[in-house]
PDB file of C-alpha atoms in Angstrom:
ATOM      1  CA  MET A   3      50.146   9.322  23.148  1.00  0.00           C
ATOM      2  CA  LYS A   4      50.374   6.055  21.218  1.00  0.00           C
ATOM      3  CA  PHE A   5      47.743   4.502  23.469  1.00  0.00           C
ATOM      4  CA  LYS A   6      45.340   7.362  22.785  1.00  0.00           C
ATOM      5  CA  ARG A   7      45.821   7.035  19.025  1.00  0.00           C
ATOM      6  CA  PHE A   8      45.393   3.241  19.214  1.00  0.00           C
ATOM      7  CA  PHE A   9      42.256   3.607  21.352  1.00  0.00           C
ATOM      8  CA  MET A  10      40.689   6.205  19.040  1.00  0.00           C
ATOM      9  CA  SER A  11      41.476   4.097  15.957  1.00  0.00           C
ATOM     10  CA  GLY A  12      39.907   1.032  17.549  1.00  0.00           C
ATOM     11  CA  LEU A  13      36.847   3.024  18.554  1.00  0.00           C
ATOM     12  CA  GLY A  14      36.503   4.345  15.006  1.00  0.00           C
ATOM     13  CA  VAL A  15      36.695   0.827  13.567  1.00  0.00           C
ATOM     14  CA  LEU A  16      34.016  -0.379  16.004  1.00  0.00           C
ATOM     15  CA  ILE A  17      31.699   2.472  15.044  1.00  0.00           C
ATOM     16  CA  ILE A  18      32.156   1.798  11.323  1.00  0.00           C
ATOM     17  CA  VAL A  19      31.609  -1.967  11.725  1.00  0.00           C
ATOM     18  CA  GLY A  20      28.508  -1.350  13.854  1.00  0.00           C
ATOM     19  CA  ALA A  21      27.084   1.056  11.283  1.00  0.00           C
ATOM     20  CA  LEU A  22      27.732  -1.420   8.454  1.00  0.00           C
ATOM     21  CA  LEU A  23      26.056  -4.246  10.365  1.00  0.00           C
ATOM     22  CA  LEU A  24      23.061  -2.038  11.058  1.00  0.00           C
ATOM     23  CA  MET A  25      22.795  -1.008   7.403  1.00  0.00           C
ATOM     24  CA  LEU A  26      23.360  -4.404   5.798  1.00  0.00           C
ATOM     25  CA  ASN A  27      21.681  -6.914   8.122  1.00  0.00           C
ATOM     26  CA  PRO A  28      17.862  -6.671   8.169  1.00  0.00           C
ATOM     27  CA  HIS A  29      17.617  -8.797  11.317  1.00  0.00           C
ATOM     28  CA  ILE A  30      19.816  -6.418  13.295  1.00  0.00           C
ATOM     29  CA  ARG A  31      17.738  -3.463  12.052  1.00  0.00           C
ATOM     30  CA  GLY A  32      14.583  -5.321  13.089  1.00  0.00           C
ATOM     31  CA  ALA A  33      15.957  -6.050  16.554  1.00  0.00           C
ATOM     32  CA  VAL A  34      16.831  -2.377  17.025  1.00  0.00           C
ATOM     33  CA  LYS A  35      13.331  -1.346  15.861  1.00  0.00           C
ATOM     34  CA  LEU A  36      11.720  -3.776  18.311  1.00  0.00           C
ATOM     35  CA  VAL A  37      13.797  -2.511  21.212  1.00  0.00           C
ATOM     36  CA  VAL A  38      13.018   1.137  20.407  1.00  0.00           C
ATOM     37  CA  ALA A  39       9.363   0.788  19.329  1.00  0.00           C
ATOM     38  CA  GLU A  40       6.382  -0.456  21.280  1.00  0.00           C
ATOM     39  CA  ASP A  41       5.069  -2.553  18.369  1.00  0.00           C
ATOM     40  CA  PRO A  42       4.580  -6.302  18.955  1.00  0.00           C
ATOM     41  CA  PHE A  43       6.402  -7.073  15.693  1.00  0.00           C
ATOM     42  CA  VAL A  44       8.162  -5.238  12.849  1.00  0.00           C
ATOM     43  CA  GLU A  45       8.678  -5.973   9.167  1.00  0.00           C
ATOM     44  CA  VAL A  46      12.329  -6.624   8.406  1.00  0.00           C
ATOM     45  CA  GLN A  47      12.329  -7.613   4.742  1.00  0.00           C
ATOM     46  CA  GLU A  48       9.874  -7.822   1.865  1.00  0.00           C
ATOM     47  CA  SER A  49      10.158  -9.227  -1.635  1.00  0.00           C
ATOM     48  CA  SER A  50       7.634  -9.975  -4.349  1.00  0.00           C
ATOM     49  CA  SER A  51       7.018 -13.493  -3.035  1.00  0.00           C
ATOM     50  CA  SER A  52       7.561 -13.260   0.721  1.00  0.00           C
ATOM     51  CA  LYS A  53       7.724 -11.024   3.755  1.00  0.00           C
ATOM     52  CA  LYS A  54       9.765 -11.407   6.950  1.00  0.00           C
ATOM     53  CA  VAL A  55       8.659 -10.021  10.284  1.00  0.00           C
ATOM     54  CA  MET A  56      10.380 -10.112  13.653  1.00  0.00           C
ATOM     55  CA  ALA A  57       8.904 -10.269  17.158  1.00  0.00           C
ATOM     56  CA  HIS A  58      10.159 -10.563  20.725  1.00  0.00           C
ATOM     57  CA  TRP A  59      10.501 -14.168  21.889  1.00  0.00           C
ATOM     58  CA  ASP A  60       8.981 -13.690  25.381  1.00  0.00           C
ATOM     59  CA  GLU A  61       8.641 -17.439  26.040  1.00  0.00           C
ATOM     60  CA  GLY A  62       6.636 -17.929  22.836  1.00  0.00           C
ATOM     61  CA  GLU A  63       4.354 -14.906  23.276  1.00  0.00           C
ATOM     62  CA  GLY A  64       5.773 -13.306  20.124  1.00  0.00           C
ATOM     63  CA  ILE A  65       4.753 -16.294  18.022  1.00  0.00           C
ATOM     64  CA  GLN A  66       1.247 -16.320  19.492  1.00  0.00           C
ATOM     65  CA  THR A  67       0.856 -12.582  18.875  1.00  0.00           C
ATOM     66  CA  LEU A  68       1.873 -13.007  15.246  1.00  0.00           C
ATOM     67  CA  LEU A  69      -0.461 -15.968  14.668  1.00  0.00           C
ATOM     68  CA  GLU A  70      -3.363 -14.122  16.322  1.00  0.00           C
ATOM     69  CA  GLU A  71      -2.718 -11.084  14.124  1.00  0.00           C
ATOM     70  CA  LEU A  72      -2.914 -13.262  11.009  1.00  0.00           C
ATOM     71  CA  GLU A  73      -6.217 -14.733  12.204  1.00  0.00           C
ATOM     72  CA  ASN A  74      -7.530 -11.214  12.907  1.00  0.00           C
ATOM     73  CA  ASP A  75      -6.647 -10.331   9.296  1.00  0.00           C
ATOM     74  CA  GLY A  76      -8.942 -13.104   8.039  1.00  0.00           C
ATOM     75  CA  TRP A  77      -6.451 -15.967   7.666  1.00  0.00           C
ATOM     76  CA  MET A  78      -7.519 -19.343   9.077  1.00  0.00           C
ATOM     77  CA  MET A  79      -4.896 -21.830  10.263  1.00  0.00           C
ATOM     78  CA  GLU A  80      -5.287 -25.056   8.303  1.00  0.00           C
ATOM     79  CA  ASP A  81      -2.237 -27.063   9.328  1.00  0.00           C
ATOM     80  CA  HIS A  82       0.904 -26.979  11.449  1.00  0.00           C
ATOM     81  CA  PHE A  83       4.152 -28.813  10.594  1.00  0.00           C
ATOM     82  CA  GLY A  84       6.772 -28.207  13.290  1.00  0.00           C
ATOM     83  CA  SER A  85       7.743 -24.555  12.862  1.00  0.00           C
ATOM     84  CA  ALA A  86       5.672 -24.087   9.684  1.00  0.00           C
ATOM     85  CA  PHE A  87       2.045 -22.998   9.676  1.00  0.00           C
ATOM     86  CA  MET A  88      -0.347 -23.031   6.730  1.00  0.00           C
ATOM     87  CA  PHE A  89      -3.159 -20.479   6.561  1.00  0.00           C
ATOM     88  CA  THR A  90      -5.944 -20.003   4.021  1.00  0.00           C
ATOM     89  CA  ASN A  91      -8.101 -17.010   3.182  1.00  0.00           C
ATOM     90  CA  ASN A  92     -10.755 -17.792   0.551  1.00  0.00           C
ATOM     91  CA  ASP A  93      -8.698 -19.261  -2.318  1.00  0.00           C
ATOM     92  CA  ARG A  94      -5.319 -17.908  -1.137  1.00  0.00           C
ATOM     93  CA  THR A  95      -2.721 -19.853   0.855  1.00  0.00           C
ATOM     94  CA  LEU A  96      -0.084 -18.455   3.210  1.00  0.00           C
ATOM     95  CA  VAL A  97       2.830 -20.510   4.555  1.00  0.00           C
ATOM     96  CA  VAL A  98       4.526 -19.097   7.656  1.00  0.00           C
ATOM     97  CA  ASN A  99       7.936 -20.463   8.716  1.00  0.00           C
ATOM     98  CA  ILE A 100       9.045 -19.331  12.168  1.00  0.00           C
ATOM     99  CA  TRP A 101      12.495 -19.662  13.718  1.00  0.00           C
ATOM    100  CA  LYS A 102      14.227 -18.294  16.778  1.00  0.00           C
ATOM    101  CA  TRP A 103      16.855 -15.755  15.748  1.00  0.00           C
ATOM    102  CA  THR A 104      18.430 -15.228  19.168  1.00  0.00           C
ATOM    103  CA  ASP A 105      17.320 -15.890  22.726  1.00  0.00           C
ATOM    104  CA  TYR A 106      15.232 -12.716  22.494  1.00  0.00           C
ATOM    105  CA  PHE A 107      13.723 -12.589  18.979  1.00  0.00           C
ATOM    106  CA  VAL A 108      11.852 -14.772  16.485  1.00  0.00           C
ATOM    107  CA  VAL A 109      11.634 -14.290  12.718  1.00  0.00           C
ATOM    108  CA  ALA A 110       8.639 -15.339  10.635  1.00  0.00           C
ATOM    109  CA  GLU A 111       8.854 -15.672   6.860  1.00  0.00           C
ATOM    110  CA  MET A 112       5.440 -15.486   5.197  1.00  0.00           C
ATOM    111  CA  THR A 113       5.101 -16.772   1.643  1.00  0.00           C
ATOM    112  CA  GLU A 114       1.821 -16.525  -0.207  1.00  0.00           C
ATOM    113  CA  GLY A 115       1.157 -18.992  -2.936  1.00  0.00           C
TER     114      GLY A 115
END
């Protein structure tokens, strides 16, 4: 009887912690969206100055898909500094910083300025 109560309490704590992580961490929400959806990338966070998107890693395919999508939207790559890319579109500039979040996902933060 004590084991059952202990097990059920532990299970309840795990469910609550999992729900809190899913609600509070935008990267975890993005990873879940990518696993469920068929989209090549999903938006995980947006503010007035920047936007973060997440893609599957797939040996770098996710990064290439994201960069190609930006070029299809009219942005032209001007420069590349390690994991940062600079794009221009007429008189606007977009800086994209990309980093690997886990072995399976990459996050790109896009700041226009």
